[in-house]
Amino acid sequence: MVEVSSTIHPDGQSVELLLNMGPQHPSTHGVFRMVLWIDGEKILGVEPHIGYLHRGSEKICEGEQYHQIITLFDRLDYVANFNNELVYCQAVEKLMGLTVPERAEYVRVILCELNRIASHLLYVGTIGLDAGAMTPTMFAFRGRERVQALFEAVSGARMMHNYFRIGGLKEDLPDNFEQMIRELLPLLAEDIEESDKIITFNEIFISRTKDVGVISAEEAIDYGLTGPCLRGCGYEYDVRKAEPYSVYDRFDFEVPVGLDGDCWDRHWVRVQEMYQSMHIIEQALEQMPEGPVTSSLGRRLIRPPAGEVYVRAENPRGEIGVYLVSQGTDKPYRLKVRPPSFCNLSALKRLLKDAWVADSVVILGSLDIVLGEVDR
Amino acid sequence: MPSVGRLIVPEEVWPVLNSVKGLMITLASTVKGLRKPITQQYPTVPTPVKPRFMGFPALTWDDKVPEPFCTGCMVCIRNCPTQCMSATMKDNPAQAEGTSSRRKIIDFFEINLNRCILCGICVEVCNFDAIVMSHEHEMSTYQRNGDRVDLPALLQVGRKYQEKTGWIPPTVLAKQKKDAEDAAQAGQEPAGAVVTEAVVAEPAVAEDKAESD
Ligand code: SF4
Ligand code: SF4
């Protein structure tokens, strides 16, 4: 942190400081900058600055063909790539009225839920760092690495998969997938449990996060919070339940909700979600049928009919929406993304008001933002 | 927490005890973790990649003719999301001699690997099995243009990949699979009828042929 300037408070006693935090601060989860206006240890106001990772993804989409855009969605929320690919593919499929083969839907769900676990594991690791605990990071990353090894075996890349296709998948799962995932699941369950045990009910962690960054459900809705940030306030809203997409209506799972809307509740909701995801994966593995995974489209150029469509899905960070306008050409006319991280970040000003400086990092961490998605 | 403990130990001490408990949990996990290290000593010990791993794209070599598979048709170039490739084609002299069935052949091919995002779209759209996602991924150089690789370099990387993985052209693979399926069906259909030895022997022959293809 670097001091920018200071002014003497009107009472002549205390000094108000303007503190610059970021964009290269290790706790801001990417290139995010906040200017904190503090009085002693208390935050009087905060000015978030975003845009350091702006790549103009939405504008690039207008110049790319439909099948090339999948690669751009990989790079929005780079911690939950499969979930992003899914929502984009669904948008184009809805516009074209395509039905996806059953097996492809199940594979998509399995991979998305694995990705949700990987993403939440990363969160558990980083919130530990933000609260001053080093160990959980190591355990969380070990679990995440296992998931990513599976992703590499399935799609050929650890992070930028480009595996989902409009109307299906790139190719079927590898032959030994069943064996790989059966080996992975118990290990992953162990990892989740371990990182949960090590941090969630830790006395120090609780005192760092309980009653910190409290927001009520009404306010959270006003700010447009979604995902674990909203459910942490006790409001049960999950797109997978509220408006089931893909084959999510065939699974039995619960939507964990918190009580007070503080940092700890948001943490707890994420940890519980990992258990639920494991549950979904097990059901999906049992129900998964055999069959084709690619659509009838083949390799034809994709030209959806003119029209517009809005599709939403539940990402690990909240509700992601894709608004797509087509004019019947091979490139979209306009593509707008409603990124969950960006909307969740909008509550930062309200959450940091009157908080302590030491808590600012925990509060930011509990929102679990990914800057690739905030700046697009 | 036992309620008896709450009576004996004063309230203020509980956070301390809980912290100690947290420490014990962490310690237990650490000890558990000590049994088998999972850290990979990456730069000293190379990490093996998965069969489907997508490294930098490379061009393949047709040993039968011998010449590159690539005809310079530019399909991959038009489909690349980052426009990082360029190519030109020429008339194939080997075709005039009658040794090759390719009328056109690649003359110049360049991929700027610094721009490549390893998406694999080029491999997907190529109709001639000419391009593969190799397993090569450590290709940084100290020169700014050091990763603009040309045809010989691409073929060399491709050759390495072909040798390492025993690469079979995907279209040949698909044909083999289809043949095997057809053979299996041909074997199954008369299963309801009287099974004669001739019918059973037939698919085996078909399979052999598919493999020798
Ligand atoms: S690699 Fe394939 S698609 Fe690309 S120019 Fe060569 S033959 Fe055409
Ligand atoms: S992998 Fe993707 S970015 Fe790289 S050359 Fe092929 S199409 Fe272009």
Coordinates of C-alpha atoms and ligand atoms in Angstrom, one line a residue:
Chain A
M1 CA 0.0 0.0 0.0
V2 CA 1.2 3.4 -0.9
E3 CA 0.2 6.6 0.7
V4 CA -1.2 9.0 -1.9
S5 CA -2.1 12.1 0.0
S6 CA -3.5 13.2 3.4
T7 CA -5.6 15.9 4.8
I8 CA -6.0 17.2 8.3
H9 CA -9.4 16.3 9.7
P10 CA -11.6 19.4 10.6
D11 CA -11.2 18.6 14.3
G12 CA -7.5 19.1 14.0
Q13 CA -6.8 15.8 15.7
S14 CA -7.0 12.9 13.3
V15 CA -5.7 12.7 9.8
E16 CA -7.6 11.3 6.9
L17 CA -5.6 9.3 4.5
L18 CA -6.0 8.4 0.9
L19 CA -4.7 4.9 0.4
N20 CA -4.1 3.3 -2.9
M21 CA -4.4 -0.5 -3.1
G22 CA -3.6 -2.3 -6.2
P23 CA -3.6 -2.9 -9.1
Q24 CA -0.7 -5.2 -8.4
H25 CA -1.7 -5.9 -4.8
P26 CA -1.6 -9.7 -4.2
S27 CA -4.9 -9.6 -2.3
T28 CA -7.0 -8.0 -5.0
H29 CA -7.3 -11.3 -7.0
G30 CA -6.0 -9.9 -10.2
V31 CA -5.5 -6.4 -11.5
F32 CA -8.1 -4.5 -9.4
R33 CA -7.4 -1.2 -7.8
M34 CA -9.2 0.4 -4.8
V35 CA -8.5 3.8 -3.5
L36 CA -9.5 3.8 0.2
W37 CA -10.3 6.9 2.1
I38 CA -9.5 6.1 5.7
D39 CA -9.5 7.7 9.1
G40 CA -7.2 5.7 11.3
E41 CA -8.2 2.1 10.8
K42 CA -11.7 2.9 9.6
I43 CA -12.7 3.1 6.0
L44 CA -14.7 6.2 5.2
G45 CA -15.1 5.5 1.5
V46 CA -13.7 3.5 -1.3
E47 CA -13.3 4.2 -5.0
P48 CA -12.9 1.0 -7.1
H49 CA -11.1 1.2 -10.4
I50 CA -11.7 -1.5 -12.9
G51 CA -10.6 -2.0 -16.5
Y52 CA -7.0 -3.0 -16.2
L53 CA -7.8 -6.4 -17.8
H54 CA -10.2 -5.0 -20.4
R55 CA -9.8 -6.8 -23.7
G56 CA -12.9 -5.7 -25.4
S57 CA -14.2 -9.3 -25.5
E58 CA -17.8 -8.2 -26.4
K59 CA -16.5 -6.2 -29.3
I60 CA -14.2 -8.9 -30.5
C61 CA -17.2 -11.2 -30.5
E62 CA -18.8 -9.1 -33.2
G63 CA -15.9 -9.9 -35.5
E64 CA -15.7 -13.6 -34.9
Q65 CA -17.7 -16.5 -36.2
Y66 CA -19.9 -18.3 -33.8
H67 CA -17.7 -21.3 -33.3
Q68 CA -14.7 -19.0 -32.6
I69 CA -16.4 -17.1 -29.9
I70 CA -16.3 -20.2 -27.6
T71 CA -12.6 -19.5 -27.1
L72 CA -13.4 -16.0 -25.9
F73 CA -15.8 -17.2 -23.4
D74 CA -13.1 -19.5 -22.0
R75 CA -11.2 -16.3 -21.1
L76 CA -14.0 -14.4 -19.4
D77 CA -14.1 -16.2 -16.1
Y78 CA -10.9 -18.1 -16.4
V79 CA -11.5 -20.1 -13.2
A80 CA -14.8 -21.6 -14.4
N81 CA -14.3 -22.1 -18.1
F82 CA -16.7 -24.9 -18.8
N83 CA -19.6 -23.0 -17.2
N84 CA -18.9 -20.0 -19.5
E85 CA -18.7 -22.2 -22.5
L86 CA -22.0 -23.8 -21.6
V87 CA -24.0 -20.6 -21.3
Y88 CA -22.7 -19.3 -24.7
C89 CA -23.5 -22.6 -26.4
Q90 CA -26.9 -22.6 -24.9
A91 CA -27.6 -19.1 -26.2
V92 CA -26.8 -20.0 -29.7
E93 CA -28.6 -23.3 -29.4
K94 CA -31.7 -21.5 -28.2
L95 CA -31.5 -19.1 -31.1
M96 CA -31.3 -21.9 -33.6
G97 CA -33.7 -24.2 -31.8
L98 CA -31.2 -26.9 -31.6
T99 CA -31.5 -29.9 -29.3
V100 CA -28.4 -31.3 -27.8
P101 CA -27.9 -35.0 -27.6
E102 CA -28.7 -36.4 -24.1
R103 CA -25.2 -37.7 -23.5
A104 CA -23.7 -34.4 -24.4
E105 CA -25.9 -32.7 -21.8
Y106 CA -24.8 -35.1 -19.1
V107 CA -21.2 -34.7 -20.0
R108 CA -21.6 -30.9 -19.9
V109 CA -23.3 -31.0 -16.4
I110 CA -20.5 -33.3 -15.0
L111 CA -17.8 -31.0 -16.3
C112 CA -19.5 -27.9 -15.2
E113 CA -20.0 -29.2 -11.7
L114 CA -16.4 -30.4 -11.5
N115 CA -15.5 -26.9 -12.6
R116 CA -17.7 -25.4 -9.9
I117 CA -15.8 -27.5 -7.3
A118 CA -12.5 -26.4 -8.8
S119 CA -13.5 -22.8 -8.7
H120 CA -14.8 -23.0 -5.1
L121 CA -11.6 -24.8 -4.0
L122 CA -9.6 -21.9 -5.4
Y123 CA -11.8 -19.6 -3.5
V124 CA -11.3 -21.6 -0.2
G125 CA -7.6 -21.3 -0.8
T126 CA -7.6 -17.6 -1.5
I127 CA -10.0 -16.6 1.3
G128 CA -7.6 -18.5 3.6
L129 CA -4.7 -16.3 2.3
D130 CA -6.8 -13.2 2.7
A131 CA -7.6 -14.1 6.3
G132 CA -3.9 -14.9 7.0
A133 CA -3.9 -18.7 6.7
M134 CA -1.4 -20.2 4.4
T135 CA -2.1 -23.9 4.7
P136 CA -5.6 -24.2 3.2
T137 CA -4.2 -22.8 -0.1
M138 CA -2.0 -25.8 -0.4
F139 CA -4.7 -28.3 0.2
A140 CA -7.2 -26.5 -2.0
F141 CA -4.8 -26.3 -4.9
R142 CA -4.0 -30.0 -4.5
G143 CA -7.7 -30.8 -5.0
R144 CA -8.0 -28.3 -7.9
E145 CA -5.0 -29.8 -9.6
R146 CA -6.7 -33.2 -9.6
V147 CA -9.7 -31.8 -11.3
Q148 CA -7.6 -30.0 -13.8
A149 CA -5.7 -33.1 -14.6
L150 CA -9.0 -34.7 -15.5
F151 CA -9.9 -31.7 -17.6
E152 CA -6.7 -32.0 -19.5
A153 CA -7.4 -35.7 -20.2
V154 CA -10.9 -34.8 -21.4
S155 CA -10.4 -31.6 -23.4
G156 CA -6.7 -31.3 -23.9
A157 CA -6.2 -28.2 -21.9
R158 CA -6.1 -27.4 -18.2
M159 CA -7.9 -24.1 -18.4
M160 CA -8.8 -22.9 -21.9
H161 CA -10.6 -26.0 -23.0
N162 CA -12.7 -25.0 -26.0
Y163 CA -14.4 -28.4 -25.6
F164 CA -18.2 -27.5 -25.8
R165 CA -19.6 -27.0 -29.2
I166 CA -22.8 -25.4 -30.4
G167 CA -25.1 -28.4 -30.4
G168 CA -22.9 -30.8 -28.5
L169 CA -19.2 -31.5 -27.7
K170 CA -16.0 -31.5 -29.6
E171 CA -15.6 -35.2 -29.2
D172 CA -16.7 -37.9 -26.9
L173 CA -15.1 -38.5 -23.5
P174 CA -11.8 -40.5 -23.5
D175 CA -12.3 -44.2 -23.1
N176 CA -11.0 -44.4 -19.6
F177 CA -13.0 -41.5 -18.3
E178 CA -15.3 -43.6 -16.2
Q179 CA -12.3 -45.1 -14.4
M180 CA -10.6 -41.7 -14.1
I181 CA -13.6 -40.0 -12.5
R182 CA -14.3 -42.9 -10.2
E183 CA -10.7 -42.6 -9.0
L184 CA -11.0 -38.8 -8.7
L185 CA -14.3 -38.5 -6.8
P186 CA -13.2 -40.1 -3.5
L187 CA -10.0 -38.1 -3.5
L188 CA -11.8 -35.0 -4.3
A189 CA -14.3 -35.6 -1.5
E190 CA -11.4 -36.0 0.8
D191 CA -9.9 -32.7 -0.4
I192 CA -13.1 -30.8 0.0
E193 CA -13.6 -32.2 3.5
E194 CA -10.1 -31.4 4.5
S195 CA -10.1 -27.8 3.3
D196 CA -13.6 -27.4 4.9
K197 CA -12.4 -28.9 8.2
I198 CA -9.2 -26.9 8.3
I199 CA -10.8 -23.5 7.8
T200 CA -14.5 -23.2 8.1
F201 CA -14.9 -23.7 11.8
N202 CA -11.4 -22.4 12.7
E203 CA -11.7 -20.0 15.6
I204 CA -9.4 -17.4 14.1
F205 CA -11.2 -17.6 10.7
I206 CA -14.6 -17.2 12.3
S207 CA -13.5 -14.2 14.2
R208 CA -12.0 -12.7 11.0
T209 CA -15.2 -13.3 9.0
K210 CA -18.2 -13.5 11.2
D211 CA -20.2 -10.2 11.2
V212 CA -17.8 -8.7 8.7
G213 CA -19.2 -7.3 5.5
V214 CA -22.8 -7.8 6.5
I215 CA -25.4 -7.2 3.8
S216 CA -29.2 -7.9 4.1
A217 CA -31.1 -9.9 1.5
E218 CA -33.1 -6.8 0.4
E219 CA -30.0 -4.8 -0.2
A220 CA -28.2 -7.6 -1.9
I221 CA -31.1 -7.9 -4.4
D222 CA -31.0 -4.2 -4.9
Y223 CA -27.3 -4.4 -5.7
G224 CA -27.9 -7.2 -8.1
L225 CA -25.9 -9.8 -6.1
T226 CA -26.3 -13.3 -7.3
G227 CA -24.8 -16.7 -6.5
P228 CA -23.2 -17.5 -3.2
C229 CA -23.2 -13.8 -2.3
L230 CA -27.0 -13.6 -2.4
R231 CA -27.6 -17.0 -0.9
G232 CA -25.3 -16.1 1.9
C233 CA -27.9 -13.6 2.9
G234 CA -30.5 -16.3 3.3
Y235 CA -32.3 -15.8 0.0
E236 CA -32.7 -19.0 -1.8
Y237 CA -32.1 -18.3 -5.5
D238 CA -30.2 -20.5 -7.8
V239 CA -30.8 -20.5 -11.6
R240 CA -30.4 -24.3 -11.6
K241 CA -33.5 -24.5 -9.5
A242 CA -35.4 -21.4 -10.4
E243 CA -35.2 -21.9 -14.1
P244 CA -33.6 -25.3 -14.8
Y245 CA -31.5 -25.4 -17.9
S246 CA -29.7 -28.4 -19.5
V247 CA -30.7 -31.5 -17.5
Y248 CA -30.5 -29.9 -14.0
D249 CA -34.2 -30.6 -13.4
R250 CA -33.3 -34.3 -13.3
F251 CA -31.1 -34.1 -10.3
D252 CA -31.8 -34.0 -6.6
F253 CA -29.8 -31.4 -4.9
E254 CA -30.2 -28.7 -2.3
V255 CA -29.4 -25.0 -2.5
P256 CA -27.5 -24.1 0.7
V257 CA -28.4 -20.7 2.1
G258 CA -26.7 -18.7 4.9
L259 CA -28.2 -16.7 7.7
D260 CA -26.6 -13.3 8.2
G261 CA -25.1 -12.3 4.9
D262 CA -21.6 -11.9 6.3
C263 CA -18.3 -13.1 4.9
W264 CA -18.5 -16.4 6.9
D265 CA -21.9 -17.2 5.5
R266 CA -20.8 -16.6 2.0
H267 CA -17.9 -18.9 2.7
W268 CA -20.1 -21.6 4.2
V269 CA -22.5 -21.5 1.3
R270 CA -19.6 -22.1 -1.2
V271 CA -18.3 -25.0 0.8
Q272 CA -21.7 -26.6 1.0
E273 CA -22.2 -26.1 -2.7
M274 CA -19.1 -28.2 -3.3
Y275 CA -20.8 -31.1 -1.5
Q276 CA -23.9 -30.6 -3.5
S277 CA -21.9 -30.6 -6.7
M278 CA -20.4 -33.9 -5.8
H279 CA -23.9 -35.2 -5.3
I280 CA -25.0 -34.0 -8.7
I281 CA -21.9 -35.5 -10.4
E282 CA -22.6 -38.9 -8.8
Q283 CA -26.2 -38.8 -10.0
A284 CA -25.2 -37.7 -13.5
L285 CA -22.7 -40.5 -13.8
E286 CA -25.4 -43.0 -13.0
Q287 CA -27.9 -41.5 -15.4
M288 CA -25.6 -40.8 -18.2
P289 CA -26.7 -42.6 -21.4
E290 CA -24.7 -43.8 -24.3
G291 CA -25.0 -42.2 -27.7
P292 CA -23.7 -39.4 -29.9
V293 CA -22.3 -36.2 -28.5
T294 CA -22.1 -34.1 -31.6
S295 CA -25.1 -32.4 -33.2
S296 CA -26.6 -32.9 -36.6
L297 CA -25.0 -29.7 -37.7
G298 CA -21.7 -31.4 -38.4
R299 CA -19.1 -28.9 -39.5
R300 CA -21.4 -26.6 -41.4
L301 CA -21.0 -22.9 -40.8
I302 CA -23.3 -21.7 -38.1
R303 CA -25.8 -19.1 -39.2
P304 CA -28.5 -18.6 -36.7
P305 CA -31.7 -17.0 -37.9
A306 CA -32.1 -13.3 -37.2
G307 CA -33.4 -12.6 -33.7
E308 CA -32.3 -12.0 -30.2
V309 CA -32.0 -14.2 -27.2
Y310 CA -31.1 -14.0 -23.5
V311 CA -29.9 -17.0 -21.7
R312 CA -28.8 -17.3 -18.1
A313 CA -27.1 -19.9 -16.1
E314 CA -25.6 -20.4 -12.7
N315 CA -21.9 -19.9 -12.6
P316 CA -19.8 -20.6 -9.5
R317 CA -19.9 -16.8 -8.9
G318 CA -23.5 -16.2 -9.7
E319 CA -25.9 -15.7 -12.5
I320 CA -24.3 -15.2 -15.9
G321 CA -26.4 -13.9 -18.7
V322 CA -25.7 -13.8 -22.4
Y323 CA -27.7 -11.5 -24.6
L324 CA -27.2 -12.3 -28.3
V325 CA -28.5 -10.4 -31.3
S326 CA -28.2 -12.1 -34.6
Q327 CA -28.9 -10.8 -38.1
G328 CA -28.7 -14.1 -39.8
T329 CA -25.1 -13.8 -40.7
D330 CA -22.2 -15.9 -39.6
K331 CA -21.2 -13.4 -36.9
P332 CA -23.3 -12.0 -34.1
Y333 CA -24.5 -8.5 -34.4
R334 CA -24.1 -7.8 -30.7
L335 CA -23.2 -10.0 -27.8
K336 CA -23.6 -8.7 -24.2
V337 CA -22.5 -10.6 -21.2
R338 CA -23.9 -10.1 -17.7
P339 CA -21.0 -11.1 -15.7
P340 CA -21.7 -12.2 -12.1
S341 CA -18.4 -10.9 -10.7
F342 CA -19.0 -7.4 -12.0
C343 CA -22.4 -7.2 -10.5
N344 CA -21.2 -8.6 -7.2
L345 CA -18.3 -6.2 -7.1
S346 CA -20.8 -3.3 -7.3
A347 CA -21.7 -3.9 -3.7
L348 CA -18.1 -3.4 -2.6
K349 CA -18.6 0.3 -1.9
R350 CA -21.5 -0.4 0.4
L351 CA -19.7 -3.4 2.1
L352 CA -16.5 -1.5 2.8
K353 CA -18.1 1.6 4.2
D354 CA -17.3 1.9 7.9
A355 CA -15.4 -1.4 7.8
W356 CA -11.8 -1.8 9.1
V357 CA -8.9 -1.6 6.8
A358 CA -7.7 -5.1 7.8
D359 CA -11.1 -6.5 6.8
S360 CA -11.2 -4.9 3.4
V361 CA -9.2 -7.8 1.9
V362 CA -11.4 -10.4 3.5
I363 CA -14.5 -8.7 2.3
L364 CA -13.2 -8.4 -1.3
G365 CA -12.1 -12.0 -1.1
S366 CA -15.5 -13.2 0.1
L367 CA -17.1 -11.6 -3.0
D368 CA -14.8 -14.0 -5.0
I369 CA -14.3 -11.9 -8.1
V370 CA -12.5 -12.9 -11.2
L371 CA -11.1 -9.9 -13.0
G372 CA -11.2 -11.4 -16.4
E373 CA -15.0 -11.4 -16.1
V374 CA -15.3 -8.0 -14.4
D375 CA -13.3 -6.2 -17.1
R376 CA -14.2 -8.5 -20.0
Chain B
M1 CA -17.7 -29.2 23.1
P2 CA -18.6 -30.8 26.4
S3 CA -20.8 -28.6 28.5
V4 CA -19.0 -29.7 31.7
G5 CA -15.9 -28.1 30.2
R6 CA -17.8 -24.8 29.8
L7 CA -18.4 -24.9 33.6
I8 CA -14.8 -25.5 34.6
V9 CA -13.0 -23.4 32.0
P10 CA -13.8 -19.6 32.1
E11 CA -15.5 -18.2 29.0
E12 CA -12.5 -16.1 27.9
V13 CA -10.3 -19.1 27.5
W14 CA -12.5 -20.8 25.0
P15 CA -11.2 -18.9 21.9
V16 CA -7.7 -19.9 22.9
L17 CA -8.7 -23.6 23.3
N18 CA -10.5 -23.4 20.0
S19 CA -7.5 -21.9 18.3
V20 CA -5.4 -24.8 19.7
K21 CA -8.0 -27.2 18.3
G22 CA -7.7 -25.5 14.9
L23 CA -4.0 -25.9 15.2
M24 CA -4.3 -29.6 15.9
I25 CA -6.5 -30.1 12.9
T26 CA -4.0 -28.3 10.7
L27 CA -1.2 -30.3 12.2
A28 CA -3.1 -33.6 11.6
S29 CA -3.6 -32.6 8.0
T30 CA 0.0 -31.7 7.6
V31 CA 1.2 -35.0 9.0
K32 CA -1.3 -36.8 6.8
G33 CA 0.0 -34.8 3.8
L34 CA 3.6 -35.8 4.7
R35 CA 3.0 -39.4 3.7
K36 CA 3.0 -39.0 0.0
P37 CA 4.3 -35.8 -1.6
I38 CA 2.3 -34.7 -4.6
T39 CA 4.5 -31.8 -5.6
Q40 CA 5.8 -32.2 -9.1
Q41 CA 9.4 -31.1 -9.5
Y42 CA 8.4 -29.5 -12.8
P43 CA 11.4 -28.0 -14.5
T44 CA 13.8 -30.6 -13.4
V45 CA 11.4 -33.6 -13.9
P46 CA 9.2 -33.0 -17.0
T47 CA 5.5 -33.5 -16.3
P48 CA 4.0 -36.0 -18.6
V49 CA 1.1 -34.7 -20.7
K50 CA -2.2 -36.5 -21.4
P51 CA -2.8 -38.1 -24.8
R52 CA -5.3 -35.4 -25.8
F53 CA -3.0 -32.5 -24.6
M54 CA -3.1 -29.6 -27.0
G55 CA 0.3 -28.1 -27.5
F56 CA 1.4 -25.9 -30.3
P57 CA 0.0 -26.8 -33.8
A58 CA 2.3 -28.7 -36.1
L59 CA 2.1 -30.1 -39.6
T60 CA 2.2 -33.8 -40.4
W61 CA 4.3 -35.7 -42.9
D62 CA 2.9 -38.4 -45.2
D63 CA 5.5 -41.1 -45.2
K64 CA 3.9 -43.0 -48.0
V65 CA 4.6 -40.4 -50.7
P66 CA 6.7 -38.7 -49.0
E67 CA 5.4 -35.2 -48.7
P68 CA 3.4 -33.1 -46.2
F69 CA -0.3 -33.8 -45.9
C70 CA -1.0 -30.1 -46.2
T71 CA -2.3 -28.9 -49.5
G72 CA -2.4 -25.2 -48.5
C73 CA -6.1 -25.0 -48.8
M74 CA -6.3 -22.1 -46.3
V75 CA -9.3 -23.5 -44.5
C76 CA -7.5 -23.5 -41.1
I77 CA -6.2 -20.0 -41.8
R78 CA -9.7 -18.6 -42.4
N79 CA -11.0 -20.4 -39.2
C80 CA -8.2 -19.4 -36.9
P81 CA -9.7 -17.0 -34.3
T82 CA -6.4 -15.1 -33.9
Q83 CA -5.3 -15.0 -37.6
C84 CA -1.9 -16.2 -36.6
M85 CA -1.2 -18.4 -39.7
S86 CA -0.4 -17.8 -43.3
A87 CA 0.2 -20.1 -46.2
T88 CA 0.6 -20.3 -49.9
M89 CA 0.2 -23.4 -52.2
K90 CA 1.8 -24.5 -55.4
D91 CA 1.3 -27.2 -58.0
N92 CA 2.6 -30.5 -56.8
P93 CA 5.4 -31.8 -59.0
A94 CA 5.0 -35.3 -57.5
Q95 CA 1.5 -35.4 -58.9
A96 CA 2.8 -34.8 -62.4
E97 CA 5.2 -37.7 -61.9
G98 CA 2.3 -39.8 -60.7
T99 CA 3.6 -40.6 -57.2
S100 CA 1.2 -38.4 -55.4
S101 CA -2.6 -37.9 -55.5
R102 CA -2.3 -34.3 -54.2
R103 CA -2.7 -31.8 -57.0
K104 CA -1.6 -28.9 -54.9
I105 CA 0.9 -28.9 -52.1
I106 CA 2.0 -26.4 -49.5
D107 CA 4.7 -24.0 -50.5
F108 CA 5.1 -21.7 -47.5
F109 CA 3.5 -22.0 -44.1
E110 CA 4.0 -19.9 -41.1
I111 CA 2.4 -19.9 -37.7
N112 CA 3.1 -17.1 -35.2
L113 CA 3.0 -19.2 -32.1
N114 CA 3.1 -16.1 -29.9
R115 CA -0.4 -15.3 -31.1
C116 CA -1.7 -18.9 -31.1
I117 CA -4.1 -19.5 -28.3
L118 CA -4.0 -23.3 -28.6
C119 CA -7.7 -23.6 -29.3
G120 CA -7.4 -26.6 -31.7
I121 CA -9.9 -25.1 -34.2
C122 CA -7.4 -25.5 -37.0
V123 CA -7.1 -29.2 -36.4
E124 CA -10.8 -29.6 -36.3
V125 CA -11.5 -27.9 -39.6
C126 CA -8.7 -29.4 -41.7
N127 CA -10.0 -31.9 -44.2
F128 CA -6.6 -33.4 -45.0
D129 CA -5.3 -34.6 -41.6
A130 CA -2.5 -32.1 -42.2
I131 CA -2.3 -30.4 -38.9
V132 CA -2.1 -31.7 -35.3
M133 CA -2.0 -30.2 -31.9
S134 CA 1.5 -31.5 -30.9
H135 CA 2.6 -32.1 -27.4
E136 CA 5.2 -29.4 -27.6
H137 CA 4.6 -26.6 -25.1
E138 CA 8.0 -25.3 -24.0
M139 CA 8.8 -23.1 -27.0
S140 CA 9.7 -19.7 -25.6
T141 CA 12.5 -17.9 -27.3
Y142 CA 14.5 -14.8 -26.5
Q143 CA 13.9 -13.2 -29.8
R144 CA 10.8 -11.2 -30.5
N145 CA 9.9 -13.1 -33.6
G146 CA 11.5 -16.3 -32.5
D147 CA 8.2 -18.1 -32.4
R148 CA 7.2 -17.4 -36.0
V149 CA 7.8 -21.0 -37.2
D150 CA 8.0 -21.9 -40.8
L151 CA 7.2 -25.0 -42.8
P152 CA 10.4 -27.1 -42.0
A153 CA 10.1 -26.3 -38.3
L154 CA 6.4 -27.2 -38.2
L155 CA 7.0 -30.4 -40.0
Q156 CA 9.8 -31.3 -37.6
V157 CA 7.6 -30.8 -34.6
G158 CA 4.9 -32.7 -36.3
R159 CA 7.2 -35.5 -37.1
K160 CA 8.3 -35.7 -33.5
Y161 CA 4.7 -35.9 -32.4
Q162 CA 3.9 -38.6 -35.0
E163 CA 6.7 -40.7 -33.9
K164 CA 6.0 -40.3 -30.2
T165 CA 2.3 -41.1 -30.3
G166 CA 2.2 -43.4 -33.3
W167 CA -0.2 -41.0 -35.0
I168 CA -2.7 -42.4 -37.4
P169 CA -4.6 -39.9 -39.6
P170 CA -8.0 -39.3 -38.1
T171 CA -9.9 -40.0 -41.3
V172 CA -8.1 -43.4 -41.5
L173 CA -9.0 -44.0 -37.9
A174 CA -12.6 -43.1 -38.5
K175 CA -12.7 -45.4 -41.5
Q176 CA -11.2 -48.3 -39.5
K177 CA -13.8 -47.7 -36.8
K178 CA -16.6 -47.7 -39.3
D179 CA -15.3 -50.8 -41.0
A180 CA -15.1 -52.5 -37.7
E181 CA -18.7 -51.5 -36.9
D182 CA -19.9 -52.7 -40.2
A183 CA -18.1 -55.9 -39.7
A184 CA -19.6 -56.3 -36.3
Q185 CA -23.1 -55.6 -37.7
A186 CA -22.5 -58.1 -40.5
G187 CA -21.5 -60.6 -37.9
Q188 CA -24.6 -59.8 -35.7
E189 CA -27.3 -59.8 -38.3
P190 CA -27.2 -63.5 -39.1
A191 CA -26.8 -64.3 -35.4
G192 CA -30.6 -64.8 -35.2
A193 CA -30.4 -67.2 -38.2
V194 CA -28.3 -70.3 -38.3
V195 CA -24.7 -69.5 -37.5
T196 CA -22.4 -71.1 -40.0
E197 CA -18.6 -71.1 -39.7
A198 CA -18.3 -69.0 -42.9
V199 CA -20.3 -66.1 -41.4
V200 CA -18.2 -66.1 -38.2
A201 CA -15.0 -66.1 -40.1
E202 CA -16.0 -63.2 -42.3
P203 CA -15.8 -60.3 -39.8
A204 CA -12.4 -61.4 -38.7
V205 CA -11.1 -61.1 -42.2
A206 CA -12.7 -57.7 -42.5
E207 CA -11.1 -56.5 -39.3
D208 CA -7.7 -57.7 -40.4
K209 CA -8.1 -55.7 -43.6
A210 CA -9.1 -52.6 -41.7
E211 CA -6.0 -52.9 -39.5
S212 CA -3.7 -53.3 -42.4
D213 CA -5.2 -50.2 -44.1
Ligands
SF4_1 S1 -3.4 -27.5 -42.6 FE1 -5.2 -28.4 -43.5 S2 -6.7 -26.8 -43.5 FE2 -4.7 -25.8 -43.2 S3 -3.9 -25.3 -45.2 FE3 -3.1 -27.3 -44.8 S4 -4.6 -28.7 -45.6 FE4 -5.6 -26.7 -45.5
SF4_2 S1 -4.7 -23.5 -32.4 FE1 -6.2 -22.0 -32.7 S2 -5.1 -20.0 -32.5 FE2 -3.6 -21.7 -32.8 S3 -3.2 -21.7 -35.0 FE3 -4.8 -23.2 -34.6 S4 -6.7 -22.1 -34.9 FE4 -5.1 -20.6 -34.7

